[in-house]
Short mmCIF file of C-alpha atoms and ligand atoms in Angstrom, two decimals:
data_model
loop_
_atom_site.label_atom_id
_atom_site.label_comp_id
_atom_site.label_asym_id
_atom_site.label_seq_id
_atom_site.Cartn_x
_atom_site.Cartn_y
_atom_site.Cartn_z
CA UNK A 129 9.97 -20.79 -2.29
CA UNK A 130 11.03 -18.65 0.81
CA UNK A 131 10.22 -19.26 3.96
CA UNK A 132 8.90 -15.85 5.22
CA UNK A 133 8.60 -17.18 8.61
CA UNK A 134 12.21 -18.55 8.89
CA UNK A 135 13.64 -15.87 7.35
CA UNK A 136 12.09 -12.94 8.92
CA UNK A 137 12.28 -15.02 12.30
CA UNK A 138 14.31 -12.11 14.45
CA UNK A 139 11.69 -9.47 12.83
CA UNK A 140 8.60 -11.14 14.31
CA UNK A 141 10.21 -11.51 17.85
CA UNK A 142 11.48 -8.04 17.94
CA UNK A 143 7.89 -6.85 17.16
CA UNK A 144 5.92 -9.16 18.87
CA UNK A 145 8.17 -7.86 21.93
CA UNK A 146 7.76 -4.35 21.17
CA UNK A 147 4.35 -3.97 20.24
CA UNK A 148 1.81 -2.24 22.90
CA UNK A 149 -0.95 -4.00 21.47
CA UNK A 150 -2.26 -6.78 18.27
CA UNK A 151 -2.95 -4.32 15.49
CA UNK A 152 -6.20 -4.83 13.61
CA UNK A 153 -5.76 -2.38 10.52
CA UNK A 154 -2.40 -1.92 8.46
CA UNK A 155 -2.07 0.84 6.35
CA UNK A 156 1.24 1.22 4.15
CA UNK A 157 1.56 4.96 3.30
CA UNK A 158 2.76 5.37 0.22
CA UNK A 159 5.34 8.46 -1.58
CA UNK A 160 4.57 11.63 0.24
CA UNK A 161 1.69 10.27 2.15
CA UNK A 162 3.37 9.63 5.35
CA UNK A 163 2.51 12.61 7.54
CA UNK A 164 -0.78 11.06 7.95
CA UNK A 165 1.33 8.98 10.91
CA UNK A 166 2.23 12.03 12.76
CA UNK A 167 -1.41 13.10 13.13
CA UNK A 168 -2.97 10.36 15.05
CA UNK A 169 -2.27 9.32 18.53
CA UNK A 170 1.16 7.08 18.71
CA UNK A 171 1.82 4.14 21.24
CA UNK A 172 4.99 3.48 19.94
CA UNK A 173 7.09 4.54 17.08
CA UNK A 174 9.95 2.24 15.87
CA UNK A 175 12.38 3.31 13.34
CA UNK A 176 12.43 0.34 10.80
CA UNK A 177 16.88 1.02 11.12
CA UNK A 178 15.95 -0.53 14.63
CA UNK A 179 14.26 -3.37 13.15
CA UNK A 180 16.73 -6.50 12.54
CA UNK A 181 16.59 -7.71 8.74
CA UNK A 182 14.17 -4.57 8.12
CA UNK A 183 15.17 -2.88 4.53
CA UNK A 184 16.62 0.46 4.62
CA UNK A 185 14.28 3.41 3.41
CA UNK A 186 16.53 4.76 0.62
CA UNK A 187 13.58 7.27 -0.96
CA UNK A 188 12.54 10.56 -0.10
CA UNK A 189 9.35 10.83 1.19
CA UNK A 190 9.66 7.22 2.96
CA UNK A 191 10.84 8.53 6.47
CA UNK A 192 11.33 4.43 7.69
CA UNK A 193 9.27 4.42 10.66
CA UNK A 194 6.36 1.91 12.13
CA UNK A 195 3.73 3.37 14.18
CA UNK A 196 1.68 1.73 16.81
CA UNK A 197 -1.38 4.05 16.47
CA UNK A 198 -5.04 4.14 18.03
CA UNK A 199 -8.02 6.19 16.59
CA UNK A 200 -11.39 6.21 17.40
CA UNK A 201 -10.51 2.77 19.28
CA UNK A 202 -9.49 1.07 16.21
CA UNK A 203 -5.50 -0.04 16.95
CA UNK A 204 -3.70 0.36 13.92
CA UNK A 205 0.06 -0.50 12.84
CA UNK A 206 1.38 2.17 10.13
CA UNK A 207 3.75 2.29 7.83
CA UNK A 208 5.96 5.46 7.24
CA UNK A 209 7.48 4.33 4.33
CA UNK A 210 7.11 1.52 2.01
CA UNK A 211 10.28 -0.92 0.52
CA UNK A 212 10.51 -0.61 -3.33
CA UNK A 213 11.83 -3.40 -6.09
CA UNK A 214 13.66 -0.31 -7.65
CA UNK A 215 15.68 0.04 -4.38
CA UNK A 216 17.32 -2.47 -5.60
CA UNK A 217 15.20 -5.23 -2.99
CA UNK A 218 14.27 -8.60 -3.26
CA UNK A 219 10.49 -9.20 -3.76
CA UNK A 220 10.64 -10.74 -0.15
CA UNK A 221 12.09 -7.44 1.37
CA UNK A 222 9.39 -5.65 -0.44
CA UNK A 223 6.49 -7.86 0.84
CA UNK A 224 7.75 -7.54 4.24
CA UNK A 225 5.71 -4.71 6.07
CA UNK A 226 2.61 -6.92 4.38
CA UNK A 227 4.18 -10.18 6.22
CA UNK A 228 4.46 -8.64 9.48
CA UNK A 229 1.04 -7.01 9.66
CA UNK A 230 -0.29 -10.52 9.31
CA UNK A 231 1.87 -11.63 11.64
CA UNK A 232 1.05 -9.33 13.88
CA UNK A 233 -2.93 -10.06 13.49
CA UNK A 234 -4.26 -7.54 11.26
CA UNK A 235 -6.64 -8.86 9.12
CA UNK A 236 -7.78 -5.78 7.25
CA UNK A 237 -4.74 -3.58 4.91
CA UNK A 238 -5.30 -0.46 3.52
CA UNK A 239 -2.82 0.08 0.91
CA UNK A 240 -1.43 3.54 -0.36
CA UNK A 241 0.30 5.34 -3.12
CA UNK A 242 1.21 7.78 -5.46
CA UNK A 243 0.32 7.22 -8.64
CA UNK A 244 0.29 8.30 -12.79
CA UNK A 245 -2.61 9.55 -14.07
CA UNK A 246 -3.37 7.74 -17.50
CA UNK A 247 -7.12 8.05 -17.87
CA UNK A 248 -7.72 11.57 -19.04
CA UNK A 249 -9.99 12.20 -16.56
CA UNK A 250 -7.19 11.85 -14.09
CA UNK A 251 -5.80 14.98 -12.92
CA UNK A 252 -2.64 15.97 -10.56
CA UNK A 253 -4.46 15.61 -6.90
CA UNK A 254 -7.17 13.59 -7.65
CA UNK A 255 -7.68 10.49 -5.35
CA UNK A 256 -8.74 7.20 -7.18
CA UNK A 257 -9.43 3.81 -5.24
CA UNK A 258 -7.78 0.71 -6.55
CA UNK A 259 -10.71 -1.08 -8.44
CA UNK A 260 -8.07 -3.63 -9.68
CA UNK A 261 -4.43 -4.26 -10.34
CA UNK A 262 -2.32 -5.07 -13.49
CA UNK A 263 1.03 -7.26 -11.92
CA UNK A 264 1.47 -9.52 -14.51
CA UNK A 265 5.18 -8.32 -14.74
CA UNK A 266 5.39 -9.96 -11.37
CA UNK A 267 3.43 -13.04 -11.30
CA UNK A 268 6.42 -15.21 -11.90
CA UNK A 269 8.78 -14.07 -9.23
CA UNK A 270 5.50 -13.90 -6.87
CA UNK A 271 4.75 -17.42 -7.49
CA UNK A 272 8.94 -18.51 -6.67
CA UNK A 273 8.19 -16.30 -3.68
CA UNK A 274 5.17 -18.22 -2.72
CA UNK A 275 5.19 -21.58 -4.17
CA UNK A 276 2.34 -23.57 -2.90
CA UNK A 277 0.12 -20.62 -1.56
CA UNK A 278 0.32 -18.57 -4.49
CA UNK A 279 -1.02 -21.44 -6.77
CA UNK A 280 -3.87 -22.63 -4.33
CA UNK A 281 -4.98 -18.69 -4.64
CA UNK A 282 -4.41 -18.32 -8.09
CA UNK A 283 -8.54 -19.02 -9.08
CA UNK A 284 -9.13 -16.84 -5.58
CA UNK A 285 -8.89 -13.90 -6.29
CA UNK A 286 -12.36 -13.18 -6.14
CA UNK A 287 -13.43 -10.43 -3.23
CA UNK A 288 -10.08 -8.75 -4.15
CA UNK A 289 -9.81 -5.37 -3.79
CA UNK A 290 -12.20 -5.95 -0.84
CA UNK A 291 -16.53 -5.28 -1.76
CA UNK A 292 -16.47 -4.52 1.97
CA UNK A 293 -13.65 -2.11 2.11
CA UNK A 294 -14.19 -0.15 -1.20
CA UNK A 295 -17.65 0.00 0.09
CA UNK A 296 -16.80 1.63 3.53
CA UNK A 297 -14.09 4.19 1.48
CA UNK A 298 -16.90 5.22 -1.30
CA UNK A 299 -19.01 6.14 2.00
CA UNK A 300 -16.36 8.00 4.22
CA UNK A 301 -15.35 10.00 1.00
CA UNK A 302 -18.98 10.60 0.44
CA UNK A 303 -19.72 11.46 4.08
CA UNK A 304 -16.09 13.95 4.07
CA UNK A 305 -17.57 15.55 0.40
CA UNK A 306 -14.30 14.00 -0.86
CA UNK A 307 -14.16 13.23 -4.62
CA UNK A 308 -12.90 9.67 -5.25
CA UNK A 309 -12.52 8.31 -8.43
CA UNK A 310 -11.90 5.17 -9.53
CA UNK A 311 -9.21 2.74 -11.97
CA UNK A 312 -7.18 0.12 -12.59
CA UNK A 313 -3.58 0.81 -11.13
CA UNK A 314 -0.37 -0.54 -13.28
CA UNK A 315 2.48 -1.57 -11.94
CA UNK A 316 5.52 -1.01 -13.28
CA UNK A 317 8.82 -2.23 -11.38
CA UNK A 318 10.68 1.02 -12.10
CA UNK A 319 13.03 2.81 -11.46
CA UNK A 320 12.07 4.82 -14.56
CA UNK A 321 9.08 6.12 -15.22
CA UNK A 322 7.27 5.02 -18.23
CA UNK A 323 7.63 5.49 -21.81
CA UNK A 324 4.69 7.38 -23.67
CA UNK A 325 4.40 4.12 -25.66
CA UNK A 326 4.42 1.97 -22.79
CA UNK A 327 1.51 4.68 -21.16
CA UNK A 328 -0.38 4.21 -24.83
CA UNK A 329 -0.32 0.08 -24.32
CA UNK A 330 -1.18 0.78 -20.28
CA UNK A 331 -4.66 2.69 -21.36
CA UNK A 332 -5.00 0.34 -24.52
CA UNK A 333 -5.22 -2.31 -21.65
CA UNK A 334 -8.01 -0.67 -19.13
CA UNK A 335 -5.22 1.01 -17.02
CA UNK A 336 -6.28 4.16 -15.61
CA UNK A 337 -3.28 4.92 -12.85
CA UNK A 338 0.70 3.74 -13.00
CA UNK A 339 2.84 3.34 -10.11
CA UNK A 340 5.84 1.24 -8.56
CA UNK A 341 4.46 -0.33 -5.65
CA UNK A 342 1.23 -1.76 -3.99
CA UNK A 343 -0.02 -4.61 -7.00
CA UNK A 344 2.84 -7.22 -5.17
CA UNK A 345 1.81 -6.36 -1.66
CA UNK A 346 -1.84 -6.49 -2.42
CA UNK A 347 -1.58 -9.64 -4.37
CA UNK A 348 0.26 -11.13 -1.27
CA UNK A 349 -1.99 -10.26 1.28
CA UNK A 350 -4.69 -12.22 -0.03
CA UNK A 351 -2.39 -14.49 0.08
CA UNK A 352 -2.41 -14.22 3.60
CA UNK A 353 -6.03 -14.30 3.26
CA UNK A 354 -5.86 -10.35 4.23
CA UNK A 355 -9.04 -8.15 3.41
CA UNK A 356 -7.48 -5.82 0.94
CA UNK A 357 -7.92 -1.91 -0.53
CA UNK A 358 -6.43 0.45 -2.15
CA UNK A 359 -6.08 4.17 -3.29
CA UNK A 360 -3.77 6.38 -5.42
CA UNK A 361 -2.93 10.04 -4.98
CA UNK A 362 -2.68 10.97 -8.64
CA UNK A 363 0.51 13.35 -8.79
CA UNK A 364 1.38 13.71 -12.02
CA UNK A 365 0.04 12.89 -15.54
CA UNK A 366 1.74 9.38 -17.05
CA UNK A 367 4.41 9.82 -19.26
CA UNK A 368 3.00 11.23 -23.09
CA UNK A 369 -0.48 12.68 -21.65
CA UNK A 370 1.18 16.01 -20.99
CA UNK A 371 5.05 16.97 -22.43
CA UNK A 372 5.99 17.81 -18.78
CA UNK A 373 9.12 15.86 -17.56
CA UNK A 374 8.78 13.59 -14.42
CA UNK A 375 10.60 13.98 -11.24
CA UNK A 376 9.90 12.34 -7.55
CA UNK A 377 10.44 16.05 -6.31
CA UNK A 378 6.76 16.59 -8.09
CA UNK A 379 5.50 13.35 -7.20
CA UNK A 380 5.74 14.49 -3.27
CA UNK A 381 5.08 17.95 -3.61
CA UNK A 382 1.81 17.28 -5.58
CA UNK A 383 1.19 14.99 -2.34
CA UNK A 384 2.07 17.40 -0.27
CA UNK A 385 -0.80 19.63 -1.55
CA UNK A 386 -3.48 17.21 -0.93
CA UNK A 387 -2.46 15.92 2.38
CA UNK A 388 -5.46 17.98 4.09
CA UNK A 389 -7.78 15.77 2.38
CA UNK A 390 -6.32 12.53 2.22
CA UNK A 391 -6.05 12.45 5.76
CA UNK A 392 -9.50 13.77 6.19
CA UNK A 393 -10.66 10.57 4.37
CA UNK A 394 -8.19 8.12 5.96
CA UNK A 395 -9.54 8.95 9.46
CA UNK A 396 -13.01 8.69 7.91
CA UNK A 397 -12.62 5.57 6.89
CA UNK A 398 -11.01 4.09 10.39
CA UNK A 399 -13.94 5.52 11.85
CA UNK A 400 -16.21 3.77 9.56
CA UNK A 401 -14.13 0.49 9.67
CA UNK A 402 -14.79 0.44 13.19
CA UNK A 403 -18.11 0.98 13.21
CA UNK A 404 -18.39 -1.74 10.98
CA UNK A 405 -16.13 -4.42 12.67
CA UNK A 406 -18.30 -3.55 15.40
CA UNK A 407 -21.51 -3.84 14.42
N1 LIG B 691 4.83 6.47 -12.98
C1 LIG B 691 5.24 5.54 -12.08
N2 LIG B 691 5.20 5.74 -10.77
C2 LIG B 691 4.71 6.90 -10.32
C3 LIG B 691 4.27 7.92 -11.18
C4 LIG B 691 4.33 7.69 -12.58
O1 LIG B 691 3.94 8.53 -13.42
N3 LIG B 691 3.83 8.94 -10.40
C5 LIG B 691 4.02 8.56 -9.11
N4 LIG B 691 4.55 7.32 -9.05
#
């Protein structure tokens, strides 16, 4: 089992000296999501290169950064850019921007990526919230990650994806006449994409969405005992639902296209988080 708080010892000081303020609300952006950083009002930006012991972004679309951020009141700690197994990480360097947001008090993450559409009522653009997550590929590694914690969690998993959260994001897409669907999300540790058979034995199984990040993180914030959500920007179809190839270069561009709205929600959904912490 690793010691996340020996390990990433230097990390925590270096933020806990930096930071302008305790963050409440993380939110990992996932693959071509990250301009939603630039539009809110910054504190302080940190390139993660900065960072001691922080991974190096290595994919495009991942710019590296950490944002302080504030909006409508709610302080907020973002991350431009998420670490990836198929980067050739450790599950520890991957779990890291989850580790620090706890460390750095946020009890609430919002989690997001870009995702595979298998259900055929996924289409390129759509937005689907997390209803649950497949990581069985990773359970074992998670558990030598975590030891102890991991087992005393393993009945727990219970209010996970978060009732309150999906709640508040079925409302602020509601209130921003956003269309949000909903799936299971499958991980798969990359760095290829899928087979068509292995999308066939995906949506035999209940999975609706495939991507390469987010089920670890998730899974290790509640952990942490961290309230939990998240959502998929559907880029492309899965491998074998259409005979179109697969690159990343479509993966952000189909991003790209829907940043208008995705950021339109996000900010909804910070506004409704903080009426709701408040009241
Ligand atoms: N498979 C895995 N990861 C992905 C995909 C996909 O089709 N699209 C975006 N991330």
């Amino acid at each position: 089992m690793i010691d996340m708080n020996f390990k990433y010892k230097r990390t925590i000081e270096f933020l806990e000296e930096q930071k302008p303020f305790y963050p409440q609300v993380a939110i990992i952006l996932g693959s071509g999501l990250g301009d939603f950083a630039e539009s809110l009002n910054t504190a302080k930006s940190i390139s993660t290169a900065a960072i001691p012991d922080y991974p190096a972004s290595t994919v495009v679309g991942h710019s590296g950064k950490i944002h302080f951020s504030i909006y409508e009141g709610l302080p907020l700690l973002l991350f431009q850019g998420r670490i990836h197994l198929y980067e050739g990480y450790k599950l520890n360097q991957c779990m890291l921007p989850v580790f620090l947001s706890h460390e750095l008090g946020c009890k609430t993450i919002l989690l997001t990526n870009a995702a595979g559409g298998i259900n055929p009522s996924l289409m390129p653009g759509d937005l689907m919230l997390n209803t649950s997550f497949n990581s069985l590929f990773i359970k074992k590694e998670m558990t030598e990650l975590l030891g102890l914690a991991s087992i005393e969690k393993r009945n727990n998993l219970i209010d996970f994806p978060s009732q309150r959260m999906n709640r508040i994001i079925h409302k602020a897409a509601s209130d921003e006449n956003i269309i949000l669907k909903e799936g299971v999300y499958w991980y798969n540790k990359g760095p290829s994409y899928e087979t068509p058979a292995e999308i066939k034995m995906m949506s035999a199984s209940g999975g609706d969405a495939v991507g390469m990040s987010t089920a670890h993180e998730a899974l290790f914030a509640s952990t942490l005992n961290m309230e939990v959500a998240s959502i998929s920007c559907i880029t492309n179809y899965a491998a074998g639902i259409t005979l179109e190839k697969l690159s990343h270069e479509d993966v952000t561009s189909t991003a790209n296209k829907v940043k208008a709205t995705f950021e339109k929600l996000l900010k909804r959904i910070i506004s409704e988080l903080q009426v709701d912490t408040i009241s």
